[in-house]
């Protein structure tokens, strides 16, 4: 398992997969009916009907619906030929698939793929600003990952209808090249915002031995852009790798916004997502990160993107990638899922706070409560693999383990040691902040092969586990120190009868 995981991580970022020679069609793709009964396939996380997905793109609330787009390969359960998939929802939980929103245009600047981007509203219409890739000679290439064959430019598409089904692309790039003289490691994933009558866009980039950065441009009309300078610059960390996403020399999917009076920049690199909070100088348009941390403690979570819900909450979506060998997910016929919606806040001390959106509670069935003592663990055979478990960490300050066992074999284990302020899952340690906590809940969402865990409204851990089967997997909670635990748990509903395959 360890070897598989390392092999996978080598190609962990979606763009990292450009390095690998990958089959463009999956071998022996299973039929939809088979996928709908695949016990590893999540049942309340958004995913395309079949095949591959990665990053969330362009989330937007428009005319009474949430729209979420995502990186999609419509032809196989492996990365490649990127399109924008589209799903709509009235509650961010229950989804309906829509037709593909963006597809590569033959001979156009996105002929080799429509990469990640964002949605804004301009002149009363939703618009996508996204990265297109096309073939180029090595001196014109902007993805410098050893293959040096692809050139990235920033593109614009405008919605043609209020259901956001049809998009009209501007034929020419709105930002045709990186700043002159800069040897970028990559140039993609625009994050736009507006200040007064001026639009700004940050673009994920970096330079060898200098580090990742965000390039800043401005415009009045979304069509003509002027390069200003770097919004912010990472530090050289001495690491080297063929793929600059692995060494921190390229920042993917920057997301820049203000919340609770702080500015936040998220970016993905080295198979992790980093958060920073800091100060944005609105005169000079430079961002200074002051605090930083890891947004999710497992590499299964990557490339998140946020938007503002109509009630003002800052909601974050992230890609939950597979942590099994690609031959396995390719054969399964599906790969990747969207995380649950997370609400972002920043506390008084400048720390990023994160909780599952209240809408997730709509999934709950009848609540069960149990007291776990040192002589009486909780043991629950799971007839479905959809469960939420909630444990307050404030009162008894205990040490306990939450496990999934399939036919007595351990499929997953989380050991929480409150006095030590840590939680351990395999080789991963999640540091728990010092109390007082505004929220003392440990919340675990199990959905087949996905486990999303939230700690005291601050830290998150997204894991994948494949050795689980309904009727065979048992949930165990065992106390290792302390007086007792009050556990609440709920069965969760599936969001469709067929695992969203139609
Ligand atoms: C992140 C990423 C982005 C890119 C997209 C391509 O996973 O590599 O940088 O736009 O995926 O699918």
CSV table of C-alpha atoms and ligand atoms in Angstrom, one decimal:
chain,number,residue,atom,x,y,z
A,1,UNK,CA,0.0,0.0,0.0
A,2,UNK,CA,2.8,2.3,0.9
A,3,UNK,CA,4.5,1.8,-2.4
A,4,UNK,CA,1.3,2.4,-4.3
A,5,UNK,CA,0.8,5.6,-2.4
A,6,UNK,CA,4.3,6.9,-3.1
A,7,UNK,CA,4.0,6.0,-6.8
A,8,UNK,CA,0.7,7.9,-6.9
A,9,UNK,CA,2.1,11.0,-5.2
A,10,UNK,CA,4.8,11.2,-7.8
A,11,UNK,CA,2.0,12.3,-10.1
A,12,UNK,CA,-0.2,13.8,-7.4
A,13,UNK,CA,-1.0,17.1,-8.9
A,14,UNK,CA,-3.2,17.0,-12.0
A,15,UNK,CA,-0.6,18.9,-14.0
A,16,UNK,CA,2.0,16.6,-12.6
A,17,UNK,CA,0.3,14.0,-14.5
A,18,UNK,CA,1.4,15.6,-17.7
A,19,UNK,CA,4.8,14.2,-17.0
A,20,UNK,CA,3.5,10.7,-17.1
A,21,UNK,CA,2.5,8.9,-20.3
A,22,UNK,CA,-1.1,8.1,-19.6
A,23,UNK,CA,-3.6,6.0,-21.5
A,24,UNK,CA,-6.2,8.3,-23.1
A,25,UNK,CA,-8.8,5.6,-23.0
A,26,UNK,CA,-9.4,3.4,-20.0
A,27,UNK,CA,-9.1,-0.3,-20.5
A,28,UNK,CA,-12.2,-2.3,-20.0
A,29,UNK,CA,-14.3,0.7,-18.7
A,30,UNK,CA,-17.2,-0.7,-16.6
A,31,UNK,CA,-20.8,0.1,-17.5
A,32,UNK,CA,-22.8,2.8,-15.6
A,33,UNK,CA,-24.8,0.1,-13.8
A,34,UNK,CA,-21.6,-1.5,-12.5
A,35,UNK,CA,-20.3,1.9,-11.3
A,36,UNK,CA,-23.7,2.6,-9.6
A,37,UNK,CA,-23.1,-0.4,-7.4
A,38,UNK,CA,-19.4,0.0,-6.8
A,39,UNK,CA,-19.2,0.0,-2.9
A,40,UNK,CA,-16.1,2.2,-3.1
A,41,UNK,CA,-17.9,5.0,-4.9
A,42,UNK,CA,-19.1,7.8,-2.6
A,43,UNK,CA,-22.8,8.4,-2.4
A,44,UNK,CA,-23.1,11.9,-1.1
A,45,UNK,CA,-20.1,13.6,-2.6
A,46,UNK,CA,-20.4,15.3,-6.0
A,47,UNK,CA,-18.7,13.4,-8.8
A,48,UNK,CA,-19.2,13.1,-12.5
A,49,UNK,CA,-21.4,10.2,-13.8
A,50,UNK,CA,-18.2,8.4,-14.7
A,51,UNK,CA,-14.6,9.0,-15.7
A,52,UNK,CA,-12.1,11.4,-14.3
A,53,UNK,CA,-12.5,14.7,-12.3
A,54,UNK,CA,-10.1,17.0,-10.6
A,55,UNK,CA,-10.2,20.6,-9.5
A,56,UNK,CA,-13.4,22.5,-8.7
A,57,UNK,CA,-13.7,25.4,-11.2
A,58,UNK,CA,-15.8,28.6,-11.2
A,59,UNK,CA,-18.3,28.0,-8.4
A,60,UNK,CA,-21.1,30.6,-8.6
A,61,UNK,CA,-24.6,31.3,-7.3
A,62,UNK,CA,-26.7,32.4,-10.3
A,63,UNK,CA,-30.5,32.9,-10.6
A,64,UNK,CA,-31.4,30.8,-7.6
A,65,UNK,CA,-29.0,27.9,-8.2
A,66,UNK,CA,-25.5,26.9,-7.1
A,67,UNK,CA,-23.3,26.0,-10.1
A,68,UNK,CA,-20.2,24.1,-9.7
A,69,UNK,CA,-17.8,23.3,-12.6
A,70,UNK,CA,-14.9,20.9,-12.4
A,71,UNK,CA,-12.0,19.6,-14.4
A,72,UNK,CA,-13.3,16.6,-16.3
A,73,UNK,CA,-11.9,14.0,-18.7
A,74,UNK,CA,-15.1,12.8,-20.4
A,75,UNK,CA,-13.4,10.0,-22.1
A,76,UNK,CA,-11.6,8.0,-19.4
A,77,UNK,CA,-11.0,7.7,-15.7
A,78,UNK,CA,-7.5,9.1,-16.0
A,79,UNK,CA,-6.2,12.7,-16.3
A,80,UNK,CA,-6.2,14.2,-19.8
A,81,UNK,CA,-8.2,16.1,-22.4
A,82,UNK,CA,-9.5,18.6,-19.8
A,83,UNK,CA,-13.1,19.8,-20.1
A,84,UNK,CA,-15.3,21.7,-17.6
A,85,UNK,CA,-18.0,19.4,-16.1
A,86,UNK,CA,-21.1,21.2,-14.7
A,87,UNK,CA,-23.5,20.4,-11.9
A,88,UNK,CA,-26.3,22.4,-10.2
A,89,UNK,CA,-27.8,22.4,-6.8
A,90,UNK,CA,-30.2,24.4,-4.7
A,91,UNK,CA,-28.4,23.4,-1.4
A,92,UNK,CA,-24.8,22.5,-2.2
A,93,UNK,CA,-25.6,18.9,-1.2
A,94,UNK,CA,-28.0,17.5,-3.8
A,95,UNK,CA,-26.7,17.8,-7.4
A,96,UNK,CA,-27.9,17.4,-10.9
A,97,UNK,CA,-25.5,16.8,-13.8
A,98,UNK,CA,-25.6,19.3,-16.7
A,99,UNK,CA,-24.0,19.2,-20.1
A,100,UNK,CA,-20.3,19.9,-20.4
A,101,UNK,CA,-19.7,23.7,-20.1
A,102,UNK,CA,-16.3,24.0,-21.8
A,103,UNK,CA,-14.6,21.7,-24.2
A,104,UNK,CA,-11.2,22.2,-26.0
A,105,UNK,CA,-11.6,24.0,-29.4
A,106,UNK,CA,-9.7,22.4,-32.2
A,107,UNK,CA,-7.0,24.8,-33.4
A,108,UNK,CA,-7.8,27.2,-30.6
A,109,UNK,CA,-5.7,28.3,-27.6
A,110,UNK,CA,-7.3,25.6,-25.5
A,111,UNK,CA,-7.0,22.8,-28.1
A,112,UNK,CA,-5.1,20.7,-25.6
A,113,UNK,CA,-7.3,21.4,-22.6
A,114,UNK,CA,-9.5,23.8,-20.7
A,115,UNK,CA,-7.6,24.1,-17.4
A,116,UNK,CA,-8.8,25.5,-14.1
A,117,UNK,CA,-10.3,28.9,-13.6
A,118,UNK,CA,-12.9,31.1,-11.9
A,119,UNK,CA,-16.3,32.7,-12.6
A,120,UNK,CA,-17.2,36.4,-12.1
A,121,UNK,CA,-20.2,38.5,-13.1
A,122,UNK,CA,-19.4,41.2,-15.6
A,123,UNK,CA,-21.9,43.4,-17.4
A,124,UNK,CA,-24.7,41.4,-15.8
A,125,UNK,CA,-23.4,38.1,-17.2
A,126,UNK,CA,-21.4,35.3,-15.7
A,127,UNK,CA,-17.9,35.0,-17.3
A,128,UNK,CA,-15.2,32.4,-16.9
A,129,UNK,CA,-11.6,33.4,-16.8
A,130,UNK,CA,-9.6,30.2,-17.3
A,131,UNK,CA,-6.4,28.7,-18.6
A,132,UNK,CA,-6.2,27.2,-22.0
A,133,UNK,CA,-3.3,24.9,-23.1
A,134,UNK,CA,-2.0,24.3,-26.6
A,135,UNK,CA,1.0,22.6,-28.1
A,136,UNK,CA,4.1,24.7,-28.4
A,137,UNK,CA,7.8,24.5,-29.1
A,138,UNK,CA,10.0,24.2,-26.0
A,139,UNK,CA,10.9,27.9,-26.1
A,140,UNK,CA,7.3,28.9,-26.1
A,141,UNK,CA,6.1,26.3,-23.6
A,142,UNK,CA,5.1,27.6,-20.1
A,143,UNK,CA,4.7,24.3,-18.4
A,144,UNK,CA,8.3,23.5,-17.6
A,145,UNK,CA,8.0,20.0,-16.1
A,146,UNK,CA,10.5,18.2,-18.2
A,147,UNK,CA,8.3,17.6,-21.2
A,148,UNK,CA,8.0,21.3,-22.0
A,149,UNK,CA,5.4,20.9,-24.7
A,150,UNK,CA,2.4,23.0,-23.6
A,151,UNK,CA,1.8,26.7,-23.6
A,152,UNK,CA,-0.7,28.3,-21.2
A,153,UNK,CA,-2.7,31.4,-21.9
A,154,UNK,CA,-5.6,33.0,-20.0
A,155,UNK,CA,-9.0,32.9,-21.7
A,156,UNK,CA,-12.4,34.4,-21.4
A,157,UNK,CA,-15.8,32.8,-22.0
A,158,UNK,CA,-19.2,34.5,-21.4
A,159,UNK,CA,-22.4,32.7,-20.5
A,160,UNK,CA,-25.1,32.8,-23.2
A,161,UNK,CA,-28.0,31.7,-21.1
A,162,UNK,CA,-29.1,31.9,-17.4
A,163,UNK,CA,-28.8,28.1,-17.0
A,164,UNK,CA,-25.1,28.5,-17.8
A,165,UNK,CA,-25.3,25.7,-20.3
A,166,UNK,CA,-23.7,27.6,-23.2
A,167,UNK,CA,-20.5,29.6,-23.1
A,168,UNK,CA,-19.1,31.8,-25.8
A,169,UNK,CA,-15.3,31.9,-25.9
A,170,UNK,CA,-13.3,34.9,-26.9
A,171,UNK,CA,-11.2,33.4,-29.7
A,172,UNK,CA,-8.0,35.1,-28.6
A,173,UNK,CA,-6.3,34.9,-25.2
A,174,UNK,CA,-6.9,37.8,-22.9
A,175,UNK,CA,-3.5,37.3,-21.4
A,176,UNK,CA,-1.3,35.7,-24.2
A,177,UNK,CA,2.0,35.2,-22.4
A,178,UNK,CA,3.7,35.5,-19.0
A,179,UNK,CA,5.6,38.8,-18.2
A,180,UNK,CA,8.4,39.3,-20.7
A,181,UNK,CA,11.8,38.1,-19.6
A,182,UNK,CA,10.3,35.8,-16.9
A,183,UNK,CA,11.1,32.1,-17.2
A,184,UNK,CA,8.0,30.8,-15.5
A,185,UNK,CA,7.6,27.2,-14.2
A,186,UNK,CA,3.9,27.5,-15.1
A,187,UNK,CA,1.2,30.1,-15.8
A,188,UNK,CA,-2.3,29.1,-14.8
A,189,UNK,CA,-5.4,29.0,-12.7
A,190,UNK,CA,-6.6,32.6,-12.6
A,191,UNK,CA,-8.2,34.0,-9.4
A,192,UNK,CA,-10.0,37.3,-10.2
A,193,UNK,CA,-11.6,40.0,-8.0
A,194,UNK,CA,-12.9,43.5,-8.4
A,195,UNK,CA,-11.9,46.7,-6.6
A,196,UNK,CA,-14.1,49.7,-7.5
A,197,UNK,CA,-14.2,49.8,-11.3
A,198,UNK,CA,-11.0,47.8,-11.8
A,199,UNK,CA,-10.6,44.1,-12.1
A,200,UNK,CA,-7.6,42.2,-10.8
A,201,UNK,CA,-6.5,38.7,-11.5
A,202,UNK,CA,-3.8,36.6,-9.8
A,203,UNK,CA,-2.2,33.8,-11.8
A,204,UNK,CA,-0.4,30.8,-10.3
A,205,UNK,CA,3.2,30.7,-11.3
A,206,UNK,CA,6.8,30.4,-10.1
A,207,UNK,CA,10.5,30.4,-11.0
A,208,UNK,CA,13.2,27.8,-10.5
A,209,UNK,CA,15.2,28.4,-7.3
A,210,UNK,CA,13.0,31.5,-6.5
A,211,UNK,CA,9.8,29.7,-5.6
A,212,UNK,CA,6.1,29.8,-6.3
A,213,UNK,CA,4.4,33.1,-6.8
A,214,UNK,CA,1.1,34.8,-7.8
A,215,UNK,CA,1.4,37.2,-10.8
A,216,UNK,CA,-1.0,40.2,-10.7
A,217,UNK,CA,-2.7,41.8,-13.6
A,218,UNK,CA,-5.4,44.5,-13.9
A,219,UNK,CA,-8.1,45.4,-16.4
A,220,UNK,CA,-11.2,47.6,-16.8
A,221,UNK,CA,-13.1,45.3,-19.2
A,222,UNK,CA,-11.8,41.7,-18.6
A,223,UNK,CA,-10.4,41.7,-22.1
A,224,UNK,CA,-7.4,43.9,-21.9
A,225,UNK,CA,-5.0,43.2,-19.1
A,226,UNK,CA,-1.9,44.9,-17.9
A,227,UNK,CA,0.8,43.1,-15.9
A,228,UNK,CA,1.5,44.9,-12.6
A,229,UNK,CA,3.9,42.8,-10.5
A,230,UNK,CA,3.9,39.8,-8.2
A,231,UNK,CA,1.0,39.9,-5.7
A,232,UNK,CA,3.2,37.8,-3.5
A,233,UNK,CA,6.3,35.7,-3.8
A,234,UNK,CA,7.2,32.4,-2.0
A,235,UNK,CA,10.7,31.7,-0.6
A,236,UNK,CA,13.3,29.4,-2.1
A,237,UNK,CA,13.2,26.2,-0.1
A,238,UNK,CA,16.2,24.5,-1.6
A,239,UNK,CA,14.1,21.6,-3.0
A,240,UNK,CA,14.4,20.5,-6.6
A,241,UNK,CA,12.2,18.2,-8.7
A,242,UNK,CA,11.6,17.7,-12.4
A,243,UNK,CA,8.1,18.9,-11.8
A,244,UNK,CA,8.1,22.3,-10.2
A,245,UNK,CA,4.8,21.5,-8.5
A,246,UNK,CA,6.6,18.9,-6.4
A,247,UNK,CA,9.3,21.3,-5.2
A,248,UNK,CA,7.2,24.3,-4.3
A,249,UNK,CA,8.6,26.2,-7.3
A,250,UNK,CA,5.1,26.4,-8.9
A,251,UNK,CA,2.0,27.4,-7.1
A,252,UNK,CA,-1.2,25.9,-8.5
A,253,UNK,CA,-4.8,27.1,-8.0
A,254,UNK,CA,-4.2,30.3,-6.0
A,255,UNK,CA,-7.4,31.6,-4.4
A,256,UNK,CA,-7.3,35.2,-3.0
A,257,UNK,CA,-10.1,36.8,-1.0
A,258,UNK,CA,-11.0,38.7,2.1
A,259,UNK,CA,-12.9,37.2,5.1
A,260,UNK,CA,-13.5,38.6,8.6
A,261,UNK,CA,-11.3,41.6,7.9
A,262,UNK,CA,-8.3,39.5,6.9
A,263,UNK,CA,-7.0,38.6,3.5
A,264,UNK,CA,-6.5,35.0,2.7
A,265,UNK,CA,-4.4,33.3,0.0
A,266,UNK,CA,-4.6,29.6,-0.6
A,267,UNK,CA,-2.4,27.8,-3.0
A,268,UNK,CA,-1.5,24.2,-3.9
A,269,UNK,CA,2.1,22.9,-4.2
A,270,UNK,CA,4.2,19.9,-3.0
A,271,UNK,CA,1.0,17.8,-2.9
A,272,UNK,CA,-0.4,20.0,-0.2
A,273,UNK,CA,-2.7,23.0,0.1
A,274,UNK,CA,-1.3,25.9,2.1
A,275,UNK,CA,-3.4,28.7,3.6
A,276,UNK,CA,-2.0,32.1,4.5
A,277,UNK,CA,-3.7,35.0,6.1
A,278,UNK,CA,-2.1,38.5,6.0
A,279,UNK,CA,-2.3,42.1,4.9
A,280,UNK,CA,-3.1,43.3,1.5
A,281,UNK,CA,-1.9,46.8,0.7
A,282,UNK,CA,-4.7,48.2,-1.4
A,283,UNK,CA,-2.6,51.1,-2.7
A,284,UNK,CA,0.4,49.1,-3.8
A,285,UNK,CA,-1.6,45.9,-4.5
A,286,UNK,CA,0.9,43.7,-2.7
A,287,UNK,CA,0.0,40.9,-0.3
A,288,UNK,CA,2.1,40.1,2.8
A,289,UNK,CA,1.3,36.7,4.4
A,290,UNK,CA,1.6,36.8,8.2
A,291,UNK,CA,0.3,33.4,9.3
A,292,UNK,CA,0.4,30.2,7.3
A,293,UNK,CA,-0.6,26.5,7.7
A,294,UNK,CA,-1.7,23.4,5.9
A,295,UNK,CA,-5.4,23.5,4.9
A,296,UNK,CA,-5.8,19.7,4.9
A,297,UNK,CA,-3.4,17.3,6.4
A,298,UNK,CA,-3.6,14.5,3.8
A,299,UNK,CA,-2.5,14.7,0.2
A,300,UNK,CA,-6.0,13.4,-0.8
A,301,UNK,CA,-7.3,17.0,-0.8
A,302,UNK,CA,-6.0,19.4,-3.4
A,303,UNK,CA,-6.6,22.4,-5.6
A,304,UNK,CA,-9.5,24.0,-3.7
A,305,UNK,CA,-11.5,27.0,-4.8
A,306,UNK,CA,-13.9,29.2,-2.9
A,307,UNK,CA,-16.9,31.5,-3.6
A,308,UNK,CA,-19.3,33.6,-1.7
A,309,UNK,CA,-22.8,32.1,-1.1
A,310,UNK,CA,-25.8,34.4,-1.2
A,311,UNK,CA,-25.9,34.7,2.6
A,312,UNK,CA,-22.3,35.9,2.6
A,313,UNK,CA,-20.5,32.7,3.7
A,314,UNK,CA,-17.1,32.0,2.1
A,315,UNK,CA,-17.5,28.4,0.9
A,316,UNK,CA,-14.6,26.2,-0.2
A,317,UNK,CA,-14.6,23.2,-2.5
A,318,UNK,CA,-11.7,20.9,-3.0
A,319,UNK,CA,-10.7,17.9,-5.1
A,320,UNK,CA,-10.6,14.6,-3.2
A,321,UNK,CA,-8.2,12.6,-5.3
A,322,UNK,CA,-7.7,8.8,-5.5
A,323,UNK,CA,-4.9,7.4,-3.4
A,324,UNK,CA,-4.8,4.0,-5.1
A,325,UNK,CA,-2.8,3.0,-8.2
A,326,UNK,CA,-4.1,4.5,-11.4
A,327,UNK,CA,-4.6,1.1,-13.0
A,328,UNK,CA,-7.2,0.5,-10.2
A,329,UNK,CA,-9.1,3.7,-10.6
A,330,UNK,CA,-8.9,3.5,-14.4
A,331,UNK,CA,-10.4,0.0,-14.2
A,332,UNK,CA,-13.1,1.2,-11.8
A,333,UNK,CA,-14.3,3.7,-14.4
A,334,UNK,CA,-14.3,6.7,-12.1
A,335,UNK,CA,-11.7,8.8,-10.3
A,336,UNK,CA,-12.0,11.8,-7.9
A,337,UNK,CA,-14.8,13.4,-5.9
A,338,UNK,CA,-15.6,16.9,-4.7
A,339,UNK,CA,-15.2,17.5,-1.0
A,340,UNK,CA,-18.1,18.6,1.1
A,341,UNK,CA,-18.7,22.4,1.2
A,342,UNK,CA,-16.5,24.0,4.0
A,343,UNK,CA,-17.2,27.4,5.5
A,344,UNK,CA,-14.1,29.5,5.9
A,345,UNK,CA,-13.6,32.1,8.7
A,346,UNK,CA,-10.5,33.8,10.1
A,347,UNK,CA,-10.3,34.1,13.9
A,348,UNK,CA,-9.0,37.1,15.9
A,349,UNK,CA,-5.5,35.7,15.9
A,350,UNK,CA,-5.4,35.3,12.1
A,351,UNK,CA,-5.9,31.5,12.0
A,352,UNK,CA,-8.0,30.0,9.3
A,353,UNK,CA,-11.1,28.3,10.6
A,354,UNK,CA,-13.0,25.7,8.7
A,355,UNK,CA,-16.3,23.8,9.4
A,356,UNK,CA,-18.5,21.7,7.2
A,357,UNK,CA,-21.4,23.9,5.9
A,358,UNK,CA,-24.6,23.5,7.9
A,359,UNK,CA,-26.3,22.1,4.8
A,360,UNK,CA,-24.4,18.9,5.4
A,361,UNK,CA,-26.8,18.2,8.3
A,362,UNK,CA,-29.6,17.7,5.7
A,363,UNK,CA,-28.0,14.3,5.0
A,364,UNK,CA,-28.6,13.1,8.6
A,365,UNK,CA,-31.0,10.3,9.5
A,366,UNK,CA,-32.0,9.5,13.0
A,367,UNK,CA,-29.4,10.5,15.6
A,368,UNK,CA,-27.9,7.8,17.9
A,369,UNK,CA,-26.0,8.6,21.1
A,370,UNK,CA,-23.5,6.3,22.9
A,371,UNK,CA,-21.3,6.6,25.9
A,372,UNK,CA,-17.9,5.0,25.4
A,373,UNK,CA,-16.0,3.9,28.5
A,374,UNK,CA,-12.7,2.0,28.9
A,375,UNK,CA,-14.6,-1.3,29.3
A,376,UNK,CA,-17.3,-0.5,26.7
A,377,UNK,CA,-16.1,0.5,23.3
A,378,UNK,CA,-18.6,1.4,20.6
A,379,UNK,CA,-18.8,-1.3,18.0
A,380,UNK,CA,-21.2,-0.7,15.1
A,381,UNK,CA,-21.5,-2.9,12.0
A,382,UNK,CA,-22.1,-0.5,9.1
A,383,UNK,CA,-24.8,-1.7,6.7
A,384,UNK,CA,-24.2,1.3,4.6
A,385,UNK,CA,-20.9,3.2,4.4
A,386,UNK,CA,-22.5,6.6,5.0
A,387,UNK,CA,-22.1,7.9,8.5
A,388,UNK,CA,-21.3,11.0,10.5
A,389,UNK,CA,-19.7,10.7,13.9
A,390,UNK,CA,-19.4,13.6,16.3
A,391,UNK,CA,-17.4,13.7,19.5
A,392,UNK,CA,-16.9,16.7,21.8
A,393,UNK,CA,-13.2,17.0,22.7
A,394,UNK,CA,-13.7,19.7,25.4
A,395,UNK,CA,-14.9,18.0,28.5
A,396,UNK,CA,-13.2,14.7,29.3
A,397,UNK,CA,-9.8,15.5,27.7
A,398,UNK,CA,-9.3,11.8,26.7
A,399,UNK,CA,-7.3,9.7,24.3
A,400,UNK,CA,-9.3,7.5,22.0
A,401,UNK,CA,-9.2,5.6,18.7
A,402,UNK,CA,-11.8,5.7,16.0
A,403,UNK,CA,-11.3,2.7,13.6
A,404,UNK,CA,-12.8,1.0,10.6
A,405,UNK,CA,-12.3,-2.7,10.5
A,406,UNK,CA,-13.3,-4.9,7.6
A,407,UNK,CA,-13.4,-8.6,8.5
A,408,UNK,CA,-11.2,-7.8,11.5
A,409,UNK,CA,-8.6,-6.1,9.3
A,410,UNK,CA,-7.9,-2.4,10.0
A,411,UNK,CA,-9.0,-0.2,7.1
A,412,UNK,CA,-8.5,3.1,8.8
A,413,UNK,CA,-7.6,4.4,12.2
A,414,UNK,CA,-7.5,7.9,13.9
A,415,UNK,CA,-6.0,8.2,17.4
A,416,UNK,CA,-6.9,11.4,19.1
A,417,UNK,CA,-4.9,12.5,22.1
A,418,UNK,CA,-6.4,15.6,23.5
A,419,UNK,CA,-3.9,16.3,26.3
A,420,UNK,CA,-1.1,15.9,23.8
A,421,UNK,CA,-3.0,18.1,21.3
A,422,UNK,CA,-2.6,15.7,18.5
A,423,UNK,CA,-4.4,13.3,16.2
A,424,UNK,CA,-2.6,10.6,14.3
A,425,UNK,CA,-3.7,8.7,11.2
A,426,UNK,CA,-1.0,6.4,9.9
A,427,UNK,CA,2.0,8.5,9.2
A,428,UNK,CA,0.1,11.8,9.5
A,429,UNK,CA,-0.1,13.8,12.6
A,430,UNK,CA,-2.7,16.6,12.9
A,431,UNK,CA,-1.7,19.2,15.6
A,432,UNK,CA,-4.7,20.3,17.6
A,433,UNK,CA,-4.7,24.0,18.6
A,434,UNK,CA,-4.7,25.0,22.3
A,435,UNK,CA,-8.1,25.6,23.8
A,436,UNK,CA,-10.2,27.6,24.3
A,437,UNK,CA,-11.9,26.4,21.1
A,438,UNK,CA,-14.9,28.2,19.6
A,439,UNK,CA,-16.1,24.8,18.6
A,440,UNK,CA,-14.9,21.6,20.3
A,441,UNK,CA,-16.4,19.0,17.9
A,442,UNK,CA,-14.5,16.2,16.2
A,443,UNK,CA,-16.6,15.5,13.1
A,444,UNK,CA,-16.0,12.5,10.8
A,445,UNK,CA,-17.9,12.0,7.5
A,446,UNK,CA,-17.6,8.5,6.1
A,447,UNK,CA,-18.8,8.1,2.5
A,448,UNK,CA,-17.5,4.8,1.1
A,449,UNK,CA,-13.8,5.3,0.2
A,450,UNK,CA,-13.9,9.0,1.4
A,451,UNK,CA,-13.4,10.0,5.0
A,452,UNK,CA,-13.4,13.8,5.8
A,453,UNK,CA,-12.6,14.7,9.4
A,454,UNK,CA,-12.8,18.1,11.0
A,455,UNK,CA,-11.1,19.0,14.3
A,456,UNK,CA,-12.4,21.8,16.6
A,457,UNK,CA,-13.5,24.0,13.7
A,458,UNK,CA,-9.9,24.4,12.6
A,459,UNK,CA,-8.0,21.5,11.1
A,460,UNK,CA,-9.1,19.1,8.4
A,461,UNK,CA,-8.0,15.6,7.3
A,462,UNK,CA,-9.3,14.0,4.1
A,463,UNK,CA,-8.4,10.4,3.7
A,464,UNK,CA,-9.2,7.7,1.1
A,465,UNK,CA,-9.7,4.1,2.3
A,466,UNK,CA,-10.6,1.3,-0.1
A,467,UNK,CA,-10.8,-1.8,2.2
A,468,UNK,CA,-14.4,-1.1,3.2
A,469,UNK,CA,-17.6,-2.9,2.3
A,470,UNK,CA,-21.1,-2.4,3.5
A,471,UNK,CA,-22.2,-5.2,5.9
A,472,UNK,CA,-18.6,-6.2,6.5
A,473,UNK,CA,-17.0,-3.0,7.9
A,474,UNK,CA,-17.3,-2.2,11.5
A,475,UNK,CA,-16.9,1.3,13.2
A,476,UNK,CA,-15.1,1.0,16.5
A,477,UNK,CA,-14.5,3.8,19.0
A,478,UNK,CA,-12.3,2.7,21.9
A,479,UNK,CA,-11.2,4.8,24.9
A,480,UNK,CA,-7.5,4.7,25.7
A,481,UNK,CA,-7.4,7.2,28.5
A,482,UNK,CA,-9.8,9.5,30.3
A,483,UNK,CA,-13.2,9.1,31.8
A,484,UNK,CA,-15.6,8.6,29.0
A,485,UNK,CA,-16.8,9.9,25.6
A,486,UNK,CA,-20.2,11.0,24.5
A,487,UNK,CA,-20.5,10.0,20.9
A,488,UNK,CA,-23.2,11.0,18.6
A,489,UNK,CA,-23.6,9.4,15.2
A,490,UNK,CA,-26.0,9.5,12.3
A,491,UNK,CA,-26.6,7.4,9.2
A,492,UNK,CA,-26.4,9.8,6.2
A,493,UNK,CA,-28.5,9.7,3.1
A,494,UNK,CA,-27.3,9.1,-0.4
A,495,UNK,CA,-27.9,12.1,-2.7
A,496,UNK,CA,-29.1,10.0,-5.6
A,497,UNK,CA,-30.4,6.4,-6.0
A,498,UNK,CA,-27.6,5.5,-8.4
A,499,UNK,CA,-24.4,7.1,-7.0
A,500,UNK,CA,-24.9,10.1,-9.3
A,501,UNK,CA,-24.1,8.1,-12.4
A,502,UNK,CA,-27.0,9.7,-14.3
B,1,LIG,C1,-4.3,21.3,-10.2
B,1,LIG,C2,-4.1,21.4,-11.7
B,1,LIG,C3,-4.2,22.9,-12.2
B,1,LIG,C4,-4.5,22.8,-13.6
B,1,LIG,C5,-5.4,21.6,-13.6
B,1,LIG,C6,-5.3,20.7,-14.9
B,1,LIG,O1,-4.6,20.0,-9.9
B,1,LIG,O2,-2.8,20.9,-12.1
B,1,LIG,O3,-3.0,23.6,-11.9
B,1,LIG,O4,-5.2,23.9,-14.1
B,1,LIG,O5,-5.1,20.8,-12.5
B,1,LIG,O6,-6.3,19.7,-14.9
